[in-house]
Amino acid sequence: MRARRAAPSPSAGEPTRPTRSSGRWTPWTTTTTLLVLCGCICTICGYFFTCLHVTPSPSDPPVREQPSHSFDGGLPVVQAPGLEIAVWQWAADRPFAMKAVRFGKPVVIKHSCVQRWKALQRWSPRYLERMIGPELTGVYRNTESLHFGPYYDASRPLARHFPTAPNLYESNASVPVTSLLRGAKGATDPTRPSGAGSTAPSGKGGPWTYYTGELDRFGDWAFEDIEPFGELILPMPERSSINLWMGTAGVTAHCHYDGYHNFYAQIKGRKRFTVLSPTDSMLVRPYPFLHPCHAQCQTNLSDPAIGPIAASTVVLEPGDLLYLPPLYFHHVVSLESSVSVNAWTDTEQSQLAQTMLDTPLPPIPSISSHSPASVSAWTALYIAMSVLAVCAHTRDDPVGFVASLVDQRYSTLLAEGRLPAPLWSQSDVCNSSLQAAGMAEFNPKEYAAAVCGAADQLPASTAALWLGNYIEGTVALALGGDPDHVGHVLNLARSCSCGHGLPHCGS
């Protein structure tokens, strides 16, 4: 699920609330030179660019109201080795944010400062109706399914080839506030296979609705009800956001990743998070970075046909706080009508990725003896392979890295013919005379060293996702801002890179 971010906080201290500002931090901001590598809008050349159930301890305060409707059950999950979600028993006055960030893995924090929030007791349907008003606009509404997503961004470079969202639902409905906090009658859990105690989703029992948006919309009372919240934005207060989430029982967020630190506080009801490591990209197959469903997964974890998955699950109770590090995949189901608050903060990882993109490309060679399309394709591939042959995370097998990237993101789209055919053939690009002419004029060695200076500082667990996004964007730039043939160029790595003069196989 996605939300626009709230205004940035002015300092690294404990603020009373993020301040309204014309210079809002929002990764949806588009510029003519910026490529945001955390799954948000990009602009290129002015055009685009664990199986663990957390239960309350005996000392947990009895703050949960009985929901009107609920359902249970879940995905068939096999515990992923090494990704057991830790549970920290904490104290409300103890700092935790930087400890969680340094821990670097998902963790549930119980008895944190969230236990001091007035929202735990106050935010009943009647209270929220009185404070927000009888109706709320900007609500997502689905009459056919509990499943929302994959998120669709029509401004993405490849959107013209995928003009229809894969899952249609209303995105700006106006509904009574109290209806968001009532379970949908007859809701069935779409994450359970038939015969497992729940029927497959039939569209009956809807509509299903959820709201997500910046808390700043609602004014001072909302921030006062979640004091103290400074720890949640401590990793980078000046680039932070706080958001409200409300929805009916059964609402399901499609598996995706975010490029930010995410502290997620459960206020009312229960939510189940299914979490996978960034290194599990091959399992969930994220869409291409240039695709309108960027940062979403092609694998639908709500589909029982996929069978058991190696993942970790955790159920958040009211008062629980979940920390999700950047780029961890997560699939979320509201087990009951639910209210949550989360804080996103920017991360040093995204800034390193931005540094990679800010590195100016070397001059593109002009070779009159070959077609411009062939030259640009060869140059784009050469730049990509030159970088991957130098960076510490990929230099042992740059060809394998690109092959895996294509298999994860582009193989289905290429096999189905969803992308335009290139204006060159493999023999045009994997051509010894073109290789010789190009390498005589073109040396991206210094460029590769500069890019890898930033890339080598990325954590091993997330480097592949960041580098994959960077490679897609850079290949598009080298193609003159053309996103249509990025997948085709990368698919040449298996055949063109080894034995044709390109950097390859760790050389």
Coordinates of C-alpha atoms in Angstrom, one line a residue:
M1 CA 0.0 0.0 0.0
R2 CA 1.2 3.5 -0.7
A3 CA 0.7 6.9 0.9
R4 CA 2.0 10.3 0.2
R5 CA 4.4 11.4 2.8
A6 CA 3.8 14.0 5.5
A7 CA 5.9 17.1 5.9
P8 CA 9.5 16.9 7.0
S9 CA 10.4 17.5 10.6
P10 CA 12.9 20.4 11.1
S11 CA 15.4 18.9 13.4
A12 CA 16.9 15.7 14.8
G13 CA 15.4 16.2 18.2
E14 CA 12.1 15.2 19.6
P15 CA 9.7 17.3 17.6
T16 CA 6.1 18.0 18.6
R17 CA 5.1 17.2 15.1
P18 CA 6.4 17.4 11.5
T19 CA 5.9 20.9 10.3
R20 CA 4.0 21.9 7.2
S21 CA 6.4 23.2 4.5
S22 CA 6.4 23.9 0.8
G23 CA 9.6 21.8 0.6
R24 CA 7.9 18.6 1.6
W25 CA 9.9 15.4 1.5
T26 CA 8.2 13.0 -0.9
P27 CA 9.8 10.4 -3.0
W28 CA 7.0 11.0 -5.5
T29 CA 8.6 14.3 -6.5
T30 CA 9.7 14.3 -10.1
T31 CA 12.6 16.3 -11.5
T32 CA 14.2 16.4 -14.9
T33 CA 17.4 14.8 -13.8
L34 CA 16.5 12.6 -10.7
L35 CA 16.1 8.9 -10.7
V36 CA 14.8 7.8 -7.3
L37 CA 15.9 4.2 -6.7
C38 CA 13.5 3.3 -3.9
G39 CA 10.5 2.3 -6.0
C40 CA 9.1 5.8 -6.7
I41 CA 8.7 8.1 -9.7
C42 CA 11.8 8.7 -11.8
T43 CA 12.7 11.0 -14.6
I44 CA 15.3 10.3 -17.3
C45 CA 16.5 13.1 -19.6
G46 CA 13.4 15.1 -18.9
Y47 CA 11.0 12.2 -19.7
F48 CA 11.3 9.8 -16.8
F49 CA 13.7 9.7 -14.8
T50 CA 8.7 -15.5 11.2
C51 CA 6.8 -18.1 11.2
L52 CA 6.2 -16.3 14.4
H53 CA 2.9 -15.2 15.9
V54 CA 3.4 -12.4 18.4
T55 CA 0.9 -12.6 21.2
P56 CA 0.5 -10.1 24.0
S57 CA 2.5 -10.7 27.1
P58 CA 0.6 -10.8 30.4
S59 CA 1.5 -7.2 31.2
D60 CA 0.1 -5.8 28.0
P61 CA -2.7 -3.3 28.7
P62 CA -6.2 -4.4 27.6
V63 CA -6.6 -1.7 25.0
R64 CA -8.1 -3.8 22.1
E65 CA -11.8 -3.4 21.4
Q66 CA -13.6 -6.5 20.1
P67 CA -14.0 -6.1 16.3
S68 CA -17.3 -6.5 14.7
H69 CA -15.9 -8.9 12.1
S70 CA -12.7 -10.8 11.7
F71 CA -11.1 -13.8 10.0
D72 CA -7.9 -15.7 10.6
G73 CA -5.8 -18.2 8.7
G74 CA -3.0 -17.3 6.4
L75 CA -0.5 -18.1 3.7
P76 CA 1.0 -21.6 3.6
V77 CA 4.5 -20.5 4.9
V78 CA 7.7 -22.4 5.5
Q79 CA 9.9 -20.6 8.0
A80 CA 12.7 -18.9 6.0
P81 CA 16.1 -19.9 7.5
G82 CA 17.8 -16.9 9.2
L83 CA 14.8 -14.6 9.0
E84 CA 13.0 -15.4 12.3
I85 CA 11.5 -12.1 13.4
A86 CA 12.9 -11.1 16.7
V87 CA 10.6 -9.8 19.5
W88 CA 12.1 -7.2 21.9
Q89 CA 10.4 -6.7 25.3
W90 CA 11.1 -3.0 25.8
A91 CA 10.2 -0.2 28.1
A92 CA 8.2 2.9 27.1
D93 CA 10.9 5.4 28.0
R94 CA 13.9 3.6 26.4
P95 CA 15.2 4.6 23.0
F96 CA 15.1 1.9 20.4
A97 CA 15.2 3.4 16.9
M98 CA 18.9 3.4 16.2
K99 CA 19.3 0.0 17.9
A100 CA 16.7 -1.4 15.5
V101 CA 18.4 0.3 12.5
R102 CA 21.8 -1.2 13.5
F103 CA 20.2 -4.6 14.0
G104 CA 19.3 -4.4 10.3
K105 CA 16.5 -7.0 10.4
P106 CA 12.8 -6.9 11.0
V107 CA 11.9 -6.8 14.7
V108 CA 8.8 -6.4 16.8
I109 CA 9.2 -4.0 19.7
K110 CA 6.7 -4.5 22.5
H111 CA 6.0 -2.0 25.3
S112 CA 7.7 0.8 23.4
C113 CA 6.7 4.4 23.5
V114 CA 3.6 3.4 21.5
Q115 CA 2.2 2.1 24.8
R116 CA 2.1 5.8 25.9
W117 CA 0.0 6.9 23.0
K118 CA -3.5 8.2 23.8
A119 CA -4.6 6.8 20.4
L120 CA -4.6 3.3 21.8
Q121 CA -7.5 4.2 24.1
R122 CA -9.1 7.1 22.2
W123 CA -9.3 6.0 18.6
S124 CA -12.7 4.3 18.6
P125 CA -14.9 4.5 15.5
R126 CA -17.0 7.2 17.2
Y127 CA -14.0 9.2 18.3
L128 CA -12.5 9.2 14.9
E129 CA -15.8 10.1 13.3
R130 CA -16.1 13.1 15.6
M131 CA -12.5 14.3 14.9
I132 CA -12.3 13.6 11.2
G133 CA -15.9 14.1 10.3
P134 CA -18.7 11.8 9.1
E135 CA -17.1 11.0 5.7
L136 CA -13.5 10.6 4.5
T137 CA -12.4 11.2 0.9
G138 CA -9.5 9.6 -0.9
V139 CA -10.4 6.1 0.2
Y140 CA -9.5 3.0 -1.8
R141 CA -12.6 0.9 -2.5
N142 CA -12.8 -2.6 -4.1
T143 CA -16.1 -4.3 -4.7
E144 CA -14.6 -7.5 -6.3
S145 CA -11.7 -8.5 -4.1
L146 CA -10.0 -8.0 -0.7
H147 CA -6.7 -7.7 -2.6
F148 CA -5.4 -4.2 -3.4
G149 CA -2.5 -4.1 -5.8
P150 CA -0.1 -4.3 -7.4
Y151 CA 0.2 -0.5 -7.1
Y152 CA 0.0 1.1 -10.5
D153 CA 1.9 4.3 -11.4
A154 CA 0.8 5.6 -14.8
S155 CA 3.7 8.1 -14.9
R156 CA 6.3 5.3 -15.1
P157 CA 8.3 5.1 -18.4
L158 CA 6.9 1.7 -19.5
A159 CA 3.3 2.6 -18.6
R160 CA 2.3 3.2 -22.2
H161 CA 2.9 -0.5 -22.9
F162 CA 0.8 -1.5 -19.8
P163 CA -2.1 1.0 -19.9
T164 CA -4.3 -1.0 -17.6
A165 CA -3.7 -1.6 -13.9
P166 CA -3.6 -5.4 -13.1
N167 CA -6.1 -5.0 -10.3
L168 CA -8.8 -2.3 -10.8
Y169 CA -10.4 -0.6 -7.8
E170 CA -11.6 2.9 -7.0
S171 CA -8.9 5.1 -5.5
N172 CA -10.8 8.3 -4.5
A173 CA -14.0 7.1 -2.9
S174 CA -15.8 9.0 -0.2
V175 CA -17.1 6.7 2.6
P176 CA -18.4 7.1 6.2
V177 CA -15.5 7.0 8.6
T178 CA -17.2 4.3 10.7
S179 CA -17.5 2.0 7.7
L180 CA -13.7 1.8 7.4
L181 CA -13.6 0.4 10.9
R182 CA -16.2 -2.3 10.5
G183 CA -15.3 -5.7 9.1
A184 CA -16.9 -6.7 5.8
K185 CA -19.6 -9.3 6.3
G186 CA -18.9 -12.6 4.7
A187 CA -15.2 -11.7 4.1
T188 CA -13.1 -14.7 3.1
D189 CA -9.4 -14.9 3.5
P190 CA -7.8 -14.9 0.0
T191 CA -4.5 -16.1 1.4
R192 CA -5.9 -19.5 2.2
P193 CA -6.3 -22.3 -0.3
S194 CA -9.7 -24.0 -0.8
G195 CA -10.2 -26.8 1.7
A196 CA -8.0 -25.1 4.3
G197 CA -10.8 -23.8 6.4
S198 CA -11.7 -20.9 4.1
T199 CA -13.1 -20.4 0.7
A200 CA -11.3 -18.8 -2.2
P201 CA -12.2 -15.1 -2.7
S202 CA -15.4 -14.8 -4.7
G203 CA -16.0 -11.1 -4.5
K204 CA -18.9 -11.6 -2.1
G205 CA -19.0 -9.7 1.2
G206 CA -17.6 -6.5 -0.1
P207 CA -17.0 -3.7 -0.6
W208 CA -13.6 -3.6 1.0
T209 CA -12.2 -0.2 1.8
Y210 CA -9.0 1.2 3.2
Y211 CA -7.5 4.7 3.6
T212 CA -3.9 5.7 3.8
G213 CA -2.6 9.2 3.8
E214 CA -0.4 11.7 5.6
L215 CA -1.4 12.3 9.2
D216 CA -0.7 16.0 8.6
R217 CA -4.1 16.2 6.9
F218 CA -5.9 15.8 10.2
G219 CA -4.3 18.5 12.3
D220 CA -2.8 18.8 15.7
W221 CA -5.1 16.4 17.5
A222 CA -3.8 13.5 15.5
F223 CA -0.2 14.2 16.4
E224 CA -1.1 14.9 20.1
D225 CA -2.7 11.5 20.3
I226 CA 0.6 9.7 19.2
E227 CA 3.0 11.6 21.4
P228 CA 5.8 10.8 21.9
F229 CA 6.7 9.8 18.3
G230 CA 10.2 11.2 17.9
E231 CA 11.8 7.8 18.1
L232 CA 9.9 6.6 15.0
I233 CA 11.5 9.3 12.8
L234 CA 14.9 9.5 14.6
P235 CA 16.9 7.8 11.7
M236 CA 16.4 10.9 9.6
P237 CA 13.9 13.4 11.0
E238 CA 14.5 16.0 8.3
R239 CA 13.4 13.5 5.7
S240 CA 10.6 11.7 7.5
S241 CA 6.8 11.2 7.2
I242 CA 4.0 9.9 9.4
N243 CA 0.9 8.3 7.9
L244 CA -2.4 6.9 9.0
W245 CA -3.9 3.6 7.8
M246 CA -7.5 2.5 8.3
G247 CA -9.4 -0.4 6.7
T248 CA -11.9 -3.1 6.9
A249 CA -11.2 -6.7 7.8
G250 CA -9.6 -8.7 5.0
V251 CA -7.9 -5.8 3.2
T252 CA -4.7 -7.2 1.7
A253 CA -1.7 -5.2 0.4
H254 CA 0.2 -6.8 -2.5
C255 CA 3.7 -7.9 -1.7
H256 CA 6.1 -5.0 -2.3
Y257 CA 9.2 -3.3 -0.9
D258 CA 9.9 0.2 0.2
G259 CA 13.2 2.1 0.1
Y260 CA 12.9 3.6 3.6
H261 CA 13.1 2.8 7.3
N262 CA 9.6 1.8 8.3
F263 CA 8.4 1.9 11.9
Y264 CA 4.8 0.5 11.9
A265 CA 2.6 0.9 15.0
Q266 CA -0.6 -1.0 15.4
I267 CA -3.4 0.9 17.1
K268 CA -6.6 -1.1 16.7
G269 CA -7.3 -4.6 15.3
R270 CA -4.6 -7.0 14.2
K271 CA -2.5 -7.2 11.0
R272 CA -0.4 -10.1 9.6
F273 CA 2.9 -9.3 7.9
T274 CA 4.5 -11.9 5.7
V275 CA 8.1 -10.8 5.3
L276 CA 10.9 -11.9 2.9
S277 CA 14.5 -10.8 2.7
P278 CA 15.7 -8.5 -0.2
T279 CA 17.8 -11.5 -1.2
D280 CA 14.6 -13.4 -2.0
S281 CA 14.0 -11.4 -5.2
M282 CA 14.0 -14.5 -7.4
L283 CA 11.1 -15.9 -5.3
V284 CA 8.9 -12.9 -5.5
R285 CA 10.1 -11.4 -8.9
P286 CA 9.8 -7.7 -8.5
Y287 CA 8.5 -5.8 -11.6
P288 CA 11.1 -3.8 -13.5
F289 CA 12.1 -0.5 -12.0
L290 CA 10.8 1.2 -15.1
H291 CA 7.4 -0.6 -15.0
P292 CA 4.2 1.1 -13.7
C293 CA 4.1 -1.6 -11.0
H294 CA 7.7 -0.9 -9.9
A295 CA 8.6 -2.1 -6.3
Q296 CA 5.7 -4.5 -6.5
C297 CA 6.1 -8.3 -6.9
Q298 CA 5.0 -10.3 -9.9
T299 CA 4.5 -13.3 -7.7
N300 CA 1.0 -13.0 -6.0
L301 CA 1.4 -14.3 -2.5
S302 CA -2.4 -14.4 -2.2
D303 CA -2.5 -17.1 -4.9
P304 CA -2.7 -20.6 -3.3
A305 CA -1.4 -22.1 -6.5
I306 CA 2.1 -20.9 -5.7
G307 CA 2.3 -23.4 -2.8
P308 CA 4.3 -22.9 0.4
I309 CA 6.7 -20.0 0.5
A310 CA 9.9 -19.6 2.5
A311 CA 9.0 -16.5 4.5
S312 CA 8.4 -15.2 8.0
T313 CA 5.1 -14.1 9.4
V314 CA 4.2 -11.9 12.4
V315 CA 0.8 -10.8 13.7
L316 CA 0.8 -7.3 15.2
E317 CA -1.5 -6.7 18.2
P318 CA -2.5 -3.2 19.3
G319 CA 0.4 -1.5 20.9
D320 CA 3.0 -3.5 18.9
L321 CA 5.6 -1.7 16.8
L322 CA 7.3 -3.4 13.8
Y323 CA 10.5 -2.2 12.3
L324 CA 11.0 -3.1 8.6
P325 CA 14.5 -2.2 7.2
P326 CA 14.7 -0.8 3.6
L327 CA 13.8 -3.1 0.7
Y328 CA 12.4 -6.0 2.8
F329 CA 9.5 -7.5 0.9
H330 CA 6.2 -7.5 2.8
H331 CA 2.6 -8.7 2.2
V332 CA 0.0 -7.4 4.7
V333 CA -3.5 -8.6 5.6
S334 CA -5.8 -6.9 8.0
L335 CA -7.2 -9.7 10.2
E336 CA -9.7 -7.4 11.7
S337 CA -10.9 -3.8 11.0
S338 CA -7.7 -2.0 11.7
V339 CA -6.0 1.4 12.5
S340 CA -2.3 1.8 12.2
V341 CA 0.3 4.6 12.1
N342 CA 3.6 4.3 10.4
A343 CA 6.7 6.5 10.0
W344 CA 9.0 6.4 7.0
T345 CA 12.4 7.9 7.0
D346 CA 14.9 8.2 4.3
T347 CA 18.0 6.1 4.4
E348 CA 21.7 6.4 3.7
Q349 CA 21.2 3.5 1.2
S350 CA 19.0 5.6 -1.0
Q351 CA 21.4 8.4 -0.9
L352 CA 24.2 6.1 -2.0
A353 CA 22.0 5.0 -4.8
Q354 CA 21.4 8.6 -5.8
T355 CA 25.1 9.2 -5.8
M356 CA 25.5 6.4 -8.3
L357 CA 22.9 8.0 -10.6
D358 CA 24.3 11.4 -10.2
T359 CA 27.6 10.2 -11.7
P360 CA 27.8 11.7 -15.2
L361 CA 27.9 9.1 -18.0
P362 CA 31.0 9.2 -20.1
P363 CA 30.6 10.6 -23.6
I364 CA 28.7 8.1 -25.9
P365 CA 30.8 7.1 -28.9
S366 CA 29.8 7.9 -32.4
I367 CA 30.6 5.0 -34.8
S368 CA 29.4 5.8 -38.4
S369 CA 30.2 2.3 -39.7
H370 CA 27.3 0.8 -37.6
S371 CA 23.7 1.8 -37.1
P372 CA 23.0 4.2 -34.3
A373 CA 20.6 1.7 -32.7
S374 CA 23.3 -1.0 -32.6
V375 CA 25.9 1.4 -31.2
S376 CA 23.6 2.7 -28.4
A377 CA 22.7 -0.9 -27.5
W378 CA 26.3 -2.0 -27.4
T379 CA 27.3 1.1 -25.4
A380 CA 24.5 0.6 -22.9
L381 CA 25.5 -3.0 -22.3
Y382 CA 29.2 -2.1 -22.1
I383 CA 28.6 0.5 -19.5
A384 CA 26.5 -1.9 -17.4
M385 CA 29.0 -4.7 -17.6
S386 CA 32.0 -2.4 -16.9
V387 CA 30.3 -1.2 -13.7
L388 CA 29.3 -4.7 -12.6
A389 CA 32.8 -6.1 -13.3
V390 CA 34.3 -3.6 -10.8
C391 CA 31.7 -3.4 -8.0
A392 CA 32.5 -5.6 -5.1
H393 CA 29.0 -7.1 -4.8
T394 CA 28.9 -8.3 -8.5
R395 CA 32.5 -8.5 -9.9
D396 CA 32.7 -12.3 -9.3
D397 CA 29.9 -12.9 -11.8
P398 CA 28.6 -9.8 -13.5
V399 CA 27.0 -11.9 -16.3
G400 CA 25.2 -14.0 -13.7
F401 CA 24.0 -10.9 -12.0
V402 CA 22.4 -9.5 -15.2
A403 CA 21.0 -12.9 -16.1
S404 CA 19.3 -13.1 -12.7
L405 CA 18.0 -9.6 -13.1
V406 CA 16.4 -10.4 -16.4
D407 CA 15.0 -13.7 -15.1
Q408 CA 13.4 -11.9 -12.1
R409 CA 12.1 -8.8 -13.8
Y410 CA 11.9 -9.1 -17.5
S411 CA 11.7 -12.8 -18.5
T412 CA 7.9 -13.0 -18.4
L413 CA 7.4 -9.6 -20.2
L414 CA 9.9 -10.6 -23.0
A415 CA 8.4 -14.1 -23.4
E416 CA 4.9 -12.6 -23.7
G417 CA 6.0 -10.0 -26.2
R418 CA 4.8 -7.2 -24.0
L419 CA 7.8 -4.9 -24.9
P420 CA 8.5 -3.5 -28.4
A421 CA 11.0 -5.4 -30.5
P422 CA 14.4 -3.7 -30.8
L423 CA 15.7 -2.1 -34.0
W424 CA 18.8 -4.3 -33.9
S425 CA 19.5 -8.0 -33.8
Q426 CA 21.9 -9.9 -31.5
S427 CA 24.4 -10.3 -34.3
D428 CA 24.3 -6.5 -34.9
V429 CA 25.4 -5.8 -31.3
C430 CA 27.5 -8.9 -30.6
N431 CA 29.7 -7.9 -33.5
S432 CA 33.5 -8.0 -33.4
S433 CA 34.0 -4.9 -35.6
L434 CA 31.6 -2.9 -33.5
Q435 CA 33.3 -4.2 -30.3
A436 CA 36.7 -3.1 -31.7
A437 CA 35.5 0.3 -32.9
G438 CA 33.6 1.0 -29.7
M439 CA 36.4 0.0 -27.3
A440 CA 38.9 2.2 -29.3
E441 CA 36.8 5.3 -28.6
F442 CA 35.1 4.5 -25.3
N443 CA 36.6 3.8 -21.9
P444 CA 34.1 3.9 -18.9
K445 CA 36.8 2.8 -16.4
E446 CA 36.8 6.0 -14.4
Y447 CA 33.0 6.1 -14.5
A448 CA 32.7 2.5 -13.2
A449 CA 35.2 3.3 -10.4
A450 CA 33.2 6.3 -9.3
V451 CA 29.8 4.4 -9.3
C452 CA 31.3 1.5 -7.4
G453 CA 32.7 3.8 -4.8
A454 CA 29.1 4.4 -3.7
A455 CA 27.8 0.9 -4.5
D456 CA 30.4 -0.9 -2.4
Q457 CA 29.1 0.9 0.7
L458 CA 25.7 -0.7 0.3
P459 CA 24.8 -3.6 2.6
A460 CA 25.2 -7.1 1.0
S461 CA 21.5 -7.9 1.7
T462 CA 20.2 -5.0 -0.3
A463 CA 22.9 -4.3 -2.8
A464 CA 21.4 -6.4 -5.6
L465 CA 18.1 -4.6 -5.6
W466 CA 19.7 -1.2 -5.5
L467 CA 22.2 -2.1 -8.3
G468 CA 19.4 -3.7 -10.4
N469 CA 17.4 -0.4 -10.2
Y470 CA 20.5 1.5 -11.1
I471 CA 21.4 -0.7 -14.0
E472 CA 17.9 -0.4 -15.5
G473 CA 18.0 3.4 -15.2
T474 CA 21.5 3.8 -16.6
V475 CA 20.9 1.5 -19.5
A476 CA 17.8 3.6 -20.4
L477 CA 19.9 6.7 -20.2
A478 CA 22.6 5.2 -22.4
L479 CA 19.9 4.3 -24.9
G480 CA 19.1 8.0 -25.1
G481 CA 16.2 8.0 -22.6
D482 CA 14.6 4.9 -24.2
P483 CA 13.0 2.6 -21.6
D484 CA 11.5 0.2 -24.2
H485 CA 14.5 -1.9 -25.0
V486 CA 16.3 -2.1 -21.6
G487 CA 15.2 -5.7 -21.1
H488 CA 16.4 -6.6 -24.6
V489 CA 19.8 -5.0 -24.0
L490 CA 20.2 -6.8 -20.6
N491 CA 19.1 -10.1 -22.2
L492 CA 22.2 -9.8 -24.4
A493 CA 24.6 -10.2 -21.5
R494 CA 24.5 -14.0 -21.7
S495 CA 25.5 -14.1 -25.3
C496 CA 27.4 -10.8 -25.9
S497 CA 29.5 -10.4 -22.7
C498 CA 31.7 -13.5 -22.8
G499 CA 34.2 -13.7 -25.6
H500 CA 33.2 -10.4 -27.3
G501 CA 35.5 -7.9 -25.7
L502 CA 33.1 -6.8 -23.0
P503 CA 34.0 -7.0 -19.3
H504 CA 32.8 -10.4 -18.2
C505 CA 33.0 -13.2 -15.7
G506 CA 34.9 -11.2 -13.1
S507 CA 37.6 -9.9 -15.4

